[in-house]
Coordinates of C-alpha atoms and ligand atoms in Angstrom, one line a residue:
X1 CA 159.6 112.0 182.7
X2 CA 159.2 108.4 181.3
X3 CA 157.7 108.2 178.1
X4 CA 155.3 105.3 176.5
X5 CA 157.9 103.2 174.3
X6 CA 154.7 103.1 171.8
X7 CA 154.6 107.2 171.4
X8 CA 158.3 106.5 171.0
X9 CA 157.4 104.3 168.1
X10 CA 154.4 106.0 167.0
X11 CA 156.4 109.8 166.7
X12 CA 159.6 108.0 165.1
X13 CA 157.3 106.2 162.3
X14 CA 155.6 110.1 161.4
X15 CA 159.1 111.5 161.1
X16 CA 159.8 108.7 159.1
X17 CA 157.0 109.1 156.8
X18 CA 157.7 113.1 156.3
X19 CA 161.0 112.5 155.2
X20 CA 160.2 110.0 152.6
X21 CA 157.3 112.5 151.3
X22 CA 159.5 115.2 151.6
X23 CA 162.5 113.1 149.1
X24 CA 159.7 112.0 146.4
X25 CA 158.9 116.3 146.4
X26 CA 162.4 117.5 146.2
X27 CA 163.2 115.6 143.2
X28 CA 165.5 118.5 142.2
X29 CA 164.5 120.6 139.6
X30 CA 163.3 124.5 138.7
X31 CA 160.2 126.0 140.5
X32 CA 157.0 124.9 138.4
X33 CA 158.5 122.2 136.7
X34 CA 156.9 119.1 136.2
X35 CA 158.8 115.8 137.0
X36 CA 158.2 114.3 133.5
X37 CA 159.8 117.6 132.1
X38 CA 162.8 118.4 134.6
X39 CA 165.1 116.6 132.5
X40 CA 164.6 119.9 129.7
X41 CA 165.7 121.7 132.9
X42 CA 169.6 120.4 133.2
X43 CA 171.5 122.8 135.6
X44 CA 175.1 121.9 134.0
X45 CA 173.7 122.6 130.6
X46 CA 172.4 125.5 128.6
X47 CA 169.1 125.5 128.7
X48 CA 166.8 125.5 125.4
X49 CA 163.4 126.7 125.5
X50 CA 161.0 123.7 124.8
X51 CA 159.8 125.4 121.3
X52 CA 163.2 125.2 120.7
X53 CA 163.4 128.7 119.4
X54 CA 165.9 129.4 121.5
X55 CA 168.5 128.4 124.1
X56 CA 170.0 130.5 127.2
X57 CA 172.0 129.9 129.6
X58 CA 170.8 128.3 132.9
X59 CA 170.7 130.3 135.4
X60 CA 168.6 132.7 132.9
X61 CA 166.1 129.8 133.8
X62 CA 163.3 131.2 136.3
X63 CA 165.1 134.8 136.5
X64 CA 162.0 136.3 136.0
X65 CA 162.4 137.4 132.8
X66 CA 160.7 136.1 130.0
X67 CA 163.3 134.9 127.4
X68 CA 161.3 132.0 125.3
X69 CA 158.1 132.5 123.2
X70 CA 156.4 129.7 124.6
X71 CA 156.9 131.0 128.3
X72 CA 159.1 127.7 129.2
X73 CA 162.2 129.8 130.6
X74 CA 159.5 130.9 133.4
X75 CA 158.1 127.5 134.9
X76 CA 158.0 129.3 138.1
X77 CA 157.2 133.2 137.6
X78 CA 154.9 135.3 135.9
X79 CA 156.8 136.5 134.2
X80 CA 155.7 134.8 131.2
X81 CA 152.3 135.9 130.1
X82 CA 151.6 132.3 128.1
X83 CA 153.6 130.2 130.7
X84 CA 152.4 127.6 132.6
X85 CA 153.3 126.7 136.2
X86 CA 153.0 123.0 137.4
X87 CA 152.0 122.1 140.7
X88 CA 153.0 118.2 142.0
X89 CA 149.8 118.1 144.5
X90 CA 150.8 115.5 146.5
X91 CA 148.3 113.6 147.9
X92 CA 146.0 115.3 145.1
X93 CA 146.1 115.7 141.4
X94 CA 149.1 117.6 139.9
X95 CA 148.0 120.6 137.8
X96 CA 149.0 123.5 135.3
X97 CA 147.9 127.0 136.4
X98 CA 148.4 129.9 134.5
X99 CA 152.0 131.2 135.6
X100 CA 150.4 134.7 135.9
X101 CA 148.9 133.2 139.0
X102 CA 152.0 132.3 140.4
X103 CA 152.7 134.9 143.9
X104 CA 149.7 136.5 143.2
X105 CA 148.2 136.5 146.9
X106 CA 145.2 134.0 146.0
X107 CA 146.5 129.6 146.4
X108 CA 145.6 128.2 143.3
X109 CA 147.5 124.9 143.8
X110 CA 146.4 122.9 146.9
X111 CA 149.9 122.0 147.8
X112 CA 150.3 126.0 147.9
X113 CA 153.5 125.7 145.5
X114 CA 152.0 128.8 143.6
X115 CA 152.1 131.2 146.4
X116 CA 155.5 130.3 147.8
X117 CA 156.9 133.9 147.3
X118 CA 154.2 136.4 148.4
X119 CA 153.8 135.8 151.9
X120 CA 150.1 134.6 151.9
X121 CA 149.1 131.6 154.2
X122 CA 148.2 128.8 152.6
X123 CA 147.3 125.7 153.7
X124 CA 148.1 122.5 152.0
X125 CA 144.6 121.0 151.6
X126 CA 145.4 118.3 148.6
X127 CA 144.9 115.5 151.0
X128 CA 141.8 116.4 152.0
X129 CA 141.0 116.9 148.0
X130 CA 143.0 113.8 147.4
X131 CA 140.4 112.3 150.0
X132 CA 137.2 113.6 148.3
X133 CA 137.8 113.5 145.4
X134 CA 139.0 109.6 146.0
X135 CA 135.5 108.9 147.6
X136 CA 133.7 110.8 144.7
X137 CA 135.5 108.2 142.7
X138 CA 135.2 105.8 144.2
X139 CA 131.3 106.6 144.1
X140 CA 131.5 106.8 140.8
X141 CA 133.1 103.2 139.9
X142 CA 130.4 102.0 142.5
X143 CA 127.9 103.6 139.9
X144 CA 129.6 102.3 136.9
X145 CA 130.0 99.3 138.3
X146 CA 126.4 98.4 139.5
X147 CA 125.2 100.6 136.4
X148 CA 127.3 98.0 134.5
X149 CA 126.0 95.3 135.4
X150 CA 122.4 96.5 135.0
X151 CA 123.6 97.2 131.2
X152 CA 124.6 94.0 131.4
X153 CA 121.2 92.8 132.6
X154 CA 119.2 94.8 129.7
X155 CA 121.8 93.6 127.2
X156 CA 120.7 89.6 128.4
X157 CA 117.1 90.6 129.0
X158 CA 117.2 92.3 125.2
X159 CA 119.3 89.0 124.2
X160 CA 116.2 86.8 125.3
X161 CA 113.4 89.2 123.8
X162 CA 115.1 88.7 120.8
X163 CA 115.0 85.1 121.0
X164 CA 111.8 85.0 122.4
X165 CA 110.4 86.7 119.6
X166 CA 112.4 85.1 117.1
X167 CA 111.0 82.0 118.5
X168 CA 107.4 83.1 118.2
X169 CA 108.1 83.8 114.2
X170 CA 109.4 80.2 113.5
X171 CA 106.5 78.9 115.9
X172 CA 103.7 81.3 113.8
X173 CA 105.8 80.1 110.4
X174 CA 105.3 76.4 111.7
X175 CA 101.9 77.2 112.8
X176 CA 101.2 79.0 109.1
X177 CA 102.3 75.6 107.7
X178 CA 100.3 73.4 109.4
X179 CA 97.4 75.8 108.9
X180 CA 98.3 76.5 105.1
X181 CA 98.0 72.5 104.9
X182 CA 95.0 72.0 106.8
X183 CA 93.3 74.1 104.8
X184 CA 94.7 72.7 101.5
X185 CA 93.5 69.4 103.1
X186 CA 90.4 70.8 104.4
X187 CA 89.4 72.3 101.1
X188 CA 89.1 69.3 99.1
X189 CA 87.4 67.0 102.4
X190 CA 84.5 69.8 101.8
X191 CA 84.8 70.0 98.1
X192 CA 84.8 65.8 98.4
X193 CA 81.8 66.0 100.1
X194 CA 79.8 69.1 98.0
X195 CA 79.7 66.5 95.6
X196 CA 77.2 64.0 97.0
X197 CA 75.4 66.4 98.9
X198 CA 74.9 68.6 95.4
X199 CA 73.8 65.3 93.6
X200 CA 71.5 64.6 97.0
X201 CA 69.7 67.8 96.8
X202 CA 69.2 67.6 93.2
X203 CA 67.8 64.0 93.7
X204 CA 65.5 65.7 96.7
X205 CA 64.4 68.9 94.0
X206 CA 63.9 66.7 91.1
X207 CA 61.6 64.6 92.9
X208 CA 59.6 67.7 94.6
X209 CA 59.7 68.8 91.1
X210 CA 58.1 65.8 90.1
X211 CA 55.6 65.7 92.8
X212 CA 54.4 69.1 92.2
X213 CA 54.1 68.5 88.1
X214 CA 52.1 65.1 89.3
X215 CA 49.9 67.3 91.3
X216 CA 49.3 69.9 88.8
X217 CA 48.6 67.2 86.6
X218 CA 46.0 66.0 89.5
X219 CA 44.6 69.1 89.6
X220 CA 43.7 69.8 86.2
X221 CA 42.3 65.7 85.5
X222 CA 40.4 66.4 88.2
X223 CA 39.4 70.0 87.2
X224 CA 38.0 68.5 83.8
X225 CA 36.2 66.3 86.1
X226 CA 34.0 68.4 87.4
X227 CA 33.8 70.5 84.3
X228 CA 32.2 66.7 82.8
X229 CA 29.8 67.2 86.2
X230 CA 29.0 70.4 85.4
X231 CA 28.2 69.7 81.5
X232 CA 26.7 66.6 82.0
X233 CA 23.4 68.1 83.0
X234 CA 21.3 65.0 82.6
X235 CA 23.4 62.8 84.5
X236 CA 23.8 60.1 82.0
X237 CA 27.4 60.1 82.5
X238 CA 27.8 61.7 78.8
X239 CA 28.6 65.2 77.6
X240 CA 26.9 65.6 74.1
X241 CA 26.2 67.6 71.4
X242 CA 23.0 69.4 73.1
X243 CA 25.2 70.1 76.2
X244 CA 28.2 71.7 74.6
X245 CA 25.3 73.9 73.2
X246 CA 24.3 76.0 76.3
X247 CA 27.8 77.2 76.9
X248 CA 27.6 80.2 74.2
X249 CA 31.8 81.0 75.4
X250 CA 32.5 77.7 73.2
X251 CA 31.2 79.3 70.0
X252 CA 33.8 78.9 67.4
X253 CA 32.5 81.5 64.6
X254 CA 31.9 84.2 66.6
X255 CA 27.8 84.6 65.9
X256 CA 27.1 84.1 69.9
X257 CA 25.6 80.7 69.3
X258 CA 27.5 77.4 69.7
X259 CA 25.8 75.3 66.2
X260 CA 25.0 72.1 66.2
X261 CA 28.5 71.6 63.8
X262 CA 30.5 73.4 66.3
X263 CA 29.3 71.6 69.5
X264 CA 30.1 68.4 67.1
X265 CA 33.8 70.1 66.8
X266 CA 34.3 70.7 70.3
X267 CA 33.6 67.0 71.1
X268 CA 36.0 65.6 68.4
X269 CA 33.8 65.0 65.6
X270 CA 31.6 62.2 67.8
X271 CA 27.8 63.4 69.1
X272 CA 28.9 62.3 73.1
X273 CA 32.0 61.5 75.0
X274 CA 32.2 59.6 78.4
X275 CA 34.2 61.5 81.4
X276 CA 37.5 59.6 80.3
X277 CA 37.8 60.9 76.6
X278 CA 36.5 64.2 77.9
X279 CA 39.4 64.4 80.6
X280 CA 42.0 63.1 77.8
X281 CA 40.9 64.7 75.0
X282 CA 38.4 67.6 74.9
X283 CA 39.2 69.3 78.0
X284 CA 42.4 70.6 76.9
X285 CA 41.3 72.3 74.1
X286 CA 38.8 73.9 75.6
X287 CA 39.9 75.0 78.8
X288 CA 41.1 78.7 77.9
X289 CA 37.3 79.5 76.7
X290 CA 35.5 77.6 79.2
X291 CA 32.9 79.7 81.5
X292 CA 32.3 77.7 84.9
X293 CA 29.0 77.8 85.6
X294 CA 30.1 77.2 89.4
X295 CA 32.3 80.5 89.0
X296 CA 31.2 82.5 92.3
X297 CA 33.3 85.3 93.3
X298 CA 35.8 83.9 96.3
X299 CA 35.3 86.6 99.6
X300 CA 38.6 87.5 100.4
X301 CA 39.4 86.3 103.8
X302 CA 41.7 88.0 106.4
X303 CA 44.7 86.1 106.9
X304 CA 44.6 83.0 109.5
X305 CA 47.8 82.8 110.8
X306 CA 49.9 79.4 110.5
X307 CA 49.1 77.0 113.0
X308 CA 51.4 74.3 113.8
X309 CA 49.8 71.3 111.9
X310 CA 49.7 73.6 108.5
X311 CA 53.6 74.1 109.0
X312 CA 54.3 70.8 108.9
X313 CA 51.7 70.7 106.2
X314 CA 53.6 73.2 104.5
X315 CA 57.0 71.1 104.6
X316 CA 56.2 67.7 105.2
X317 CA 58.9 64.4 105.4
X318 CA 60.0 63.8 102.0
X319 CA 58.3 60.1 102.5
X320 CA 55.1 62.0 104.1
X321 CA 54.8 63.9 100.6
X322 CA 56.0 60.9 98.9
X323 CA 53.6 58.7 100.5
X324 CA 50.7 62.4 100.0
X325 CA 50.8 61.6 96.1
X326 CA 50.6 58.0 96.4
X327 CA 47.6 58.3 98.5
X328 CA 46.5 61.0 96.0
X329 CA 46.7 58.8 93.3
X330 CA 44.9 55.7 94.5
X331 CA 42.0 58.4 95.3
X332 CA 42.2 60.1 91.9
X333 CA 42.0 56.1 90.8
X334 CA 38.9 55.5 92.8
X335 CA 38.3 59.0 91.2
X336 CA 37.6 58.5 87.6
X337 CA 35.3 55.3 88.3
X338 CA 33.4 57.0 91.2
X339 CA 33.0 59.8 89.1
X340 CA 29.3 61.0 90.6
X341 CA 30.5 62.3 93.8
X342 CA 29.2 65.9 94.7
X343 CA 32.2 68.4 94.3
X344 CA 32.8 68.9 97.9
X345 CA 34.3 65.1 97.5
X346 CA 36.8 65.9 94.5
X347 CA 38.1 69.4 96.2
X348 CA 38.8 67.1 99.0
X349 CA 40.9 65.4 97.1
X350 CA 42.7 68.2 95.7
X351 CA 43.2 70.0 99.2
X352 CA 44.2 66.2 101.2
X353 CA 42.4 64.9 103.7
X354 CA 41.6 67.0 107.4
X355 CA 42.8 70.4 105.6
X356 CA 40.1 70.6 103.5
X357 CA 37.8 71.5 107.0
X358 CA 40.0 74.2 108.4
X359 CA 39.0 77.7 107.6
X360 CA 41.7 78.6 105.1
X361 CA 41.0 76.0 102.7
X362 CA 38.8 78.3 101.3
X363 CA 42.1 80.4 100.5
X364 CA 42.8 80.7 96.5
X365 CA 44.6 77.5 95.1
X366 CA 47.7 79.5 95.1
X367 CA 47.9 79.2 99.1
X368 CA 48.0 75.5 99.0
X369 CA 50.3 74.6 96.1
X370 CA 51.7 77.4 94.1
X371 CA 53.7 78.4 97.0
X372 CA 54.2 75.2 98.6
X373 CA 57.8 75.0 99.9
X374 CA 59.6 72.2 99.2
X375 CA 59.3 69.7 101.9
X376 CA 62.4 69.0 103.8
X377 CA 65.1 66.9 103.1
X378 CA 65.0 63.1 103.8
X379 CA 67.6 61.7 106.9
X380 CA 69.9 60.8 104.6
X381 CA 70.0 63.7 102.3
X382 CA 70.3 65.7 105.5
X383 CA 72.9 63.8 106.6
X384 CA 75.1 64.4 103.6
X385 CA 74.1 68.0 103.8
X386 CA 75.3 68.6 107.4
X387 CA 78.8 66.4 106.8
X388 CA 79.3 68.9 104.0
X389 CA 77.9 72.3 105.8
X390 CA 80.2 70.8 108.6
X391 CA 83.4 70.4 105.9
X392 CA 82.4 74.2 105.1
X393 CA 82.8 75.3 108.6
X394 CA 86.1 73.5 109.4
X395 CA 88.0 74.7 106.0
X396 CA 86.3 78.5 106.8
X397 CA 87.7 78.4 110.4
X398 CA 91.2 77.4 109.1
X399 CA 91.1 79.8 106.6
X400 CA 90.6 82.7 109.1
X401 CA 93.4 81.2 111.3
X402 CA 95.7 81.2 109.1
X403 CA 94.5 84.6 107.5
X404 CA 95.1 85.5 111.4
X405 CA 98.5 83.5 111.8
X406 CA 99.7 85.6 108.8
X407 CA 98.3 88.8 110.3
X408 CA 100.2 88.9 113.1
X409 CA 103.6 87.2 111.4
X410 CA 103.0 90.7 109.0
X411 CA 105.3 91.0 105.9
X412 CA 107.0 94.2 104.1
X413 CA 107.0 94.1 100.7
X414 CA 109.7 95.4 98.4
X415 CA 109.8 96.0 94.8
X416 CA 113.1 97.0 92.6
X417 CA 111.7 97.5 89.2
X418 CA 113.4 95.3 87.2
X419 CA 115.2 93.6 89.1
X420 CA 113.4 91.6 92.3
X421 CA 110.4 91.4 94.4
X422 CA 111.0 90.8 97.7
X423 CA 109.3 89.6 101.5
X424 CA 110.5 89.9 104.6
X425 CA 108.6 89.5 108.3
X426 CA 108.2 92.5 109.5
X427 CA 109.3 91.2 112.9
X428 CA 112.4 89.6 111.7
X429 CA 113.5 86.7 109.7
X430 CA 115.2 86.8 106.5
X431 CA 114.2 87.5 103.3
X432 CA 112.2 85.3 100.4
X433 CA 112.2 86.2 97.1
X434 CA 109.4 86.8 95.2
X435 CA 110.8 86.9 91.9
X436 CA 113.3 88.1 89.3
X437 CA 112.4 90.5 86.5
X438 CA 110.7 88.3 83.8
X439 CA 109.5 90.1 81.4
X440 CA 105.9 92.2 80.5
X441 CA 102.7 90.9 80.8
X442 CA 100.1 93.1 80.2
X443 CA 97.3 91.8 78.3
X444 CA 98.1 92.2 74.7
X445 CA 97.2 95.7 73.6
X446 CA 98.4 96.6 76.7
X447 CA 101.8 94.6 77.5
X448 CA 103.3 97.2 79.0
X449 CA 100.9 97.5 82.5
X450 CA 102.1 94.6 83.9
X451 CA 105.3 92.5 85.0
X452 CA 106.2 89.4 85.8
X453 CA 109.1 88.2 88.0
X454 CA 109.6 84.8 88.1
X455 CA 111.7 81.7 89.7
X456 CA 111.9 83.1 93.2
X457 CA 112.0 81.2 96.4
X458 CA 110.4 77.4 96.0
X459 CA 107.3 77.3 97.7
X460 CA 106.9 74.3 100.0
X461 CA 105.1 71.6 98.5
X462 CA 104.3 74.3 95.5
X463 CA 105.8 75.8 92.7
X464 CA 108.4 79.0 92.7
X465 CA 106.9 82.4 94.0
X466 CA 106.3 84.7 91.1
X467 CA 104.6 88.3 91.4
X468 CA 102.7 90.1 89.0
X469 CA 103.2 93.9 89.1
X470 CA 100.1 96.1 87.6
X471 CA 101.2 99.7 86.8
X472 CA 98.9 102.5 87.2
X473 CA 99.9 106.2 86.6
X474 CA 100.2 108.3 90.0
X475 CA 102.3 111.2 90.9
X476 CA 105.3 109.4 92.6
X477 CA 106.3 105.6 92.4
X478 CA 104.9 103.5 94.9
X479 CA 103.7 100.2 95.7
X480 CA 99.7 100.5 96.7
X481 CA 99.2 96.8 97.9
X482 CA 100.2 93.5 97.9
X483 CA 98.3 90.2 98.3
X484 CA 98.6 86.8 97.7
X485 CA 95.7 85.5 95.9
X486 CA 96.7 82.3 95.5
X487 CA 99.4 80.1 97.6
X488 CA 102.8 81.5 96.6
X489 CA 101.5 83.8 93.5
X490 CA 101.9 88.0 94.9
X491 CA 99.7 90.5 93.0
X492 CA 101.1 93.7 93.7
X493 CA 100.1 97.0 92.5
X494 CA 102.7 99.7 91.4
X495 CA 101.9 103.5 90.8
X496 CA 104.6 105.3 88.6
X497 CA 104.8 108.5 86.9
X498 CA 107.1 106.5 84.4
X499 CA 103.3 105.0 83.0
X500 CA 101.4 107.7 83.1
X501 CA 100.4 108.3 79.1
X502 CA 98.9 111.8 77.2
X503 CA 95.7 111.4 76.2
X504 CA 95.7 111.3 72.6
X505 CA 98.2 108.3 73.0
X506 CA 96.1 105.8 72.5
X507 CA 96.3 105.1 69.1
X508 CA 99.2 104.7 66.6
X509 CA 101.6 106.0 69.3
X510 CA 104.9 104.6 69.7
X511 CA 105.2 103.1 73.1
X512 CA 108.8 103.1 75.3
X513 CA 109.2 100.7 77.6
X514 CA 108.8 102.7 81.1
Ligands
MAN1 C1 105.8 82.1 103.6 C2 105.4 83.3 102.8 C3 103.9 83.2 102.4 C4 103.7 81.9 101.6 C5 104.2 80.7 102.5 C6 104.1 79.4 101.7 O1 105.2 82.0 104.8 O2 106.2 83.4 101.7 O3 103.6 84.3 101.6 O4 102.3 81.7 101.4 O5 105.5 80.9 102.8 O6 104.4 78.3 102.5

């Protein structure tokens, strides 16, 4: 029978490969011995047990009686009840079993080495371990590897956050800067501005001011107008002696009856005065007492509300009210000489022009002047007004960026009690100090509840930050705030048992520094 060259070939290689596996085995040496220990197992040599508490001879070696303490005559029995037995596992991993195992019916090693003397089949499975155990590891380096390189991912990805955020804080610092300055800058563009507009609207209030006082003034020449009228009951354009008489109210002595004397009094010592001397002289000494005859009870009248015309009445154009008393005062001119006209006439004057016919000008005085408001401002006036209102806004809307900017940069405060105050970002960033213990400064019956730590960190474009510490007594020490009132100045404020005080310490007491 002719056989295939390549079986031939195929059968010589297998016999081949046995043998070499078979030679790398029988590396000669006892039963249960590794290969990194068979030189302790020298067959020409006594042997020593590998405690060294003992040697034997050789062939004692694996006799199946346990000579050494630590078992190591035995490699290969159980004889030993603390030996060990090695198994080589080709193919698989090599492995110590308990020599007691060793011929006891049940394969412990997978290359069956354990079991070579009790007549059980076993069957060498350490390549098919080898095999499993090679994929399982091989799984496992896939894992490690592909888990690596995520790691690696979330250490680059953690590697950018960082310098992503890092980058926001120096942006938000850069951004607190330009805000801190834009506000500085902003602050003294509206205070620049307050100025004129302050000086403006006093100008505008002075002048209403004066107005009104003209007005008043008005009202009351043309109040001892009409008192003349009313005194002047023949019409001569006189008030005498006889005249004064019938108002009983200007009776000086108190009998009920104004004398001939008193009336004489009343006009200044001459027997008649014209409506001039009356208005400059008399009237104002007379006025309190005075009874009008005219005086009718005024109906109250129900409310009328504003109509549109009264508003702008009510607040006219600074050159409409300007223009009002100029107007009021050319009448009041024509006033004096045309001094006859019925009443109606002069309360026309008083109450300006078409107002006098609508229903409320029958309203109390009070309506129309008292309460005036003052008219509004003049262009300009406004003008300078709105460009500082305007300044107000701007520096107001910086300020609550930047209160925002620092919001969200966020600082932690630290304070070591005679030593430093310090800041740091809360989101990174290094440190600035606040300060270096300086010394008390409490107010001067008091040093003691506050500290100062100067010289710390230059602030930009400013002086050095400094803090102020207040104490306040509390049960633990602790820092209850911290805020920077002004640019690069901290107030911060410290609770400590160290300055709590007993009552009747107040006065004469000795106090110890904290
Ligand atoms: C940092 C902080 C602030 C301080 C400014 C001044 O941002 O120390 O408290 O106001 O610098 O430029």
């Amino acid at each position: 029978m002719a056989v295939p060259v390549s079986l031939l070939l195929a059968a010589w290689s297998l016999l081949l490969l046995a043998l070499s596996s078979a030679a790398a085995v029988e590396v000669k040496r006892p039963q249960g011995v590794s290969l990194s220990n068979r030189h302790f197992y020298d067959e020409y040599k006594p042997f020593t047990c590998l405690d060294g508490s003992k040697t034997i001879p050789f062939d004692e070696v694996n006799d199946d009686y346990c000579d050494c303490k630590d078992g190591s005559d035995e490699p290969g029995t159980s004889a030993c009840p603390n030996g060990s037995f090695h198994c080589t596992n080709a193919g698989h991993r090599p492995q110590y079993i308990p020599s007691s195992r060793v011929n006891d019916g049940i394969c412990d090693c997978c290359d069956t080495t354990d079991e070579y003397n009790s007549g059980s089949s076993c069957e060498n499975t350490c390549k098919e371990q080898g095999r499993k155990e090679k994929e399982t590891l091989q799984k496992m380096a896939e894992i490690a590897k592909e888990g690596l390189l995520l790691k690696q991912q979330l250490i680059e990805e953690a590697k950018r956050s960082r310098q992503d955020k890092q980058q926001a804080l120096t942006d938000l610092q850069k951004k607190k800067e330009t805000w801190e300055t834009n506000v500085e800058s902003l602050k003294a563009a509206k205070e620049e501005l307050e100025k004129p507009e302050l000086e403006a609207k006093e100008i505008h209030k002075k002048a209403w001011d004066e107005v009104q006082a003209a007005r008043k003034l008005e009202k009351e020449k043309a109040k001892a107008a009409e008192t003349f009228k009313e005194l002047d009951d023949d019409e001569d354009g006189f008030v005498s002696i006889s005249e004064i008489q019938t108002h009983p109210e200007l009776d000086s002595d108190g009998d009920g009856v104004v004398s001939e004397q008193e009336a004489e009094s009343v006009l200044g010592g001459v027997r008649q005065v014209d409506v001039s001397s009356f208005r400059d002289a008399i009237w104002a000494g007379i006025q309190d007492k005075y009874k009008s005859e005219a005086a009718v009870e005024i109906p109250t009248l129900p409310e009328i509300p504003a109509e549109e015309g009264e508003d702008s009445h009510s607040t006219p154009h600074r050159e409409e009210w300007k223009k009002d008393d100029r107007d009021e005062d050319d009448d009041d001119g024509g006033g004096e000489e045309h001094d006859d006209d019925g009443d109606e006439d002069e309360e026309e004057e008083e109450e300006g022009g078409e107002e006098h016919y609508k229903p409320n000008s029958y309203l109390p005085e009070k309506q129309d002047t008292g309460e005036e408001k003052m008219p509004a401002y003049d262009d300009e006036t406004q003008a300078l007004i709105d460009a500082a209102e305007n300044a107000r806004n701007e520096f107001s809307e910086a300020e609550k960026s930047l209160k925002e900017v620092e919001s969200l940069i966020g600082y932690v405060y630290r304070l070591c009690p005679f030593n430093k105050v310090v800041q740091k970002p809360k989101h990174g960033g290094s440190e600035t100090s606040l300060g270096l213990w300086g010394s008390w400064a409490g107010s001067e019956n008091n040093r003691f509840s506050a500290m100062k730590y100067e010289h710390g960190t230059g602030c930009w474009q400013g002086p050095s930050r400094s803090t102020l510490v207040k104490l306040s007594c509390g049960k633990e020490s602790a820092v209850l705030s911290t805020s920077e009132p002004s640019r690069c100045e901290y107030l911060m404020e410290f609770s400590t048992p160290a300055f709590c005080q007993e009552e009747s310490d107040e006065e004469g007491a000795d106090h110890d520094e904290l």
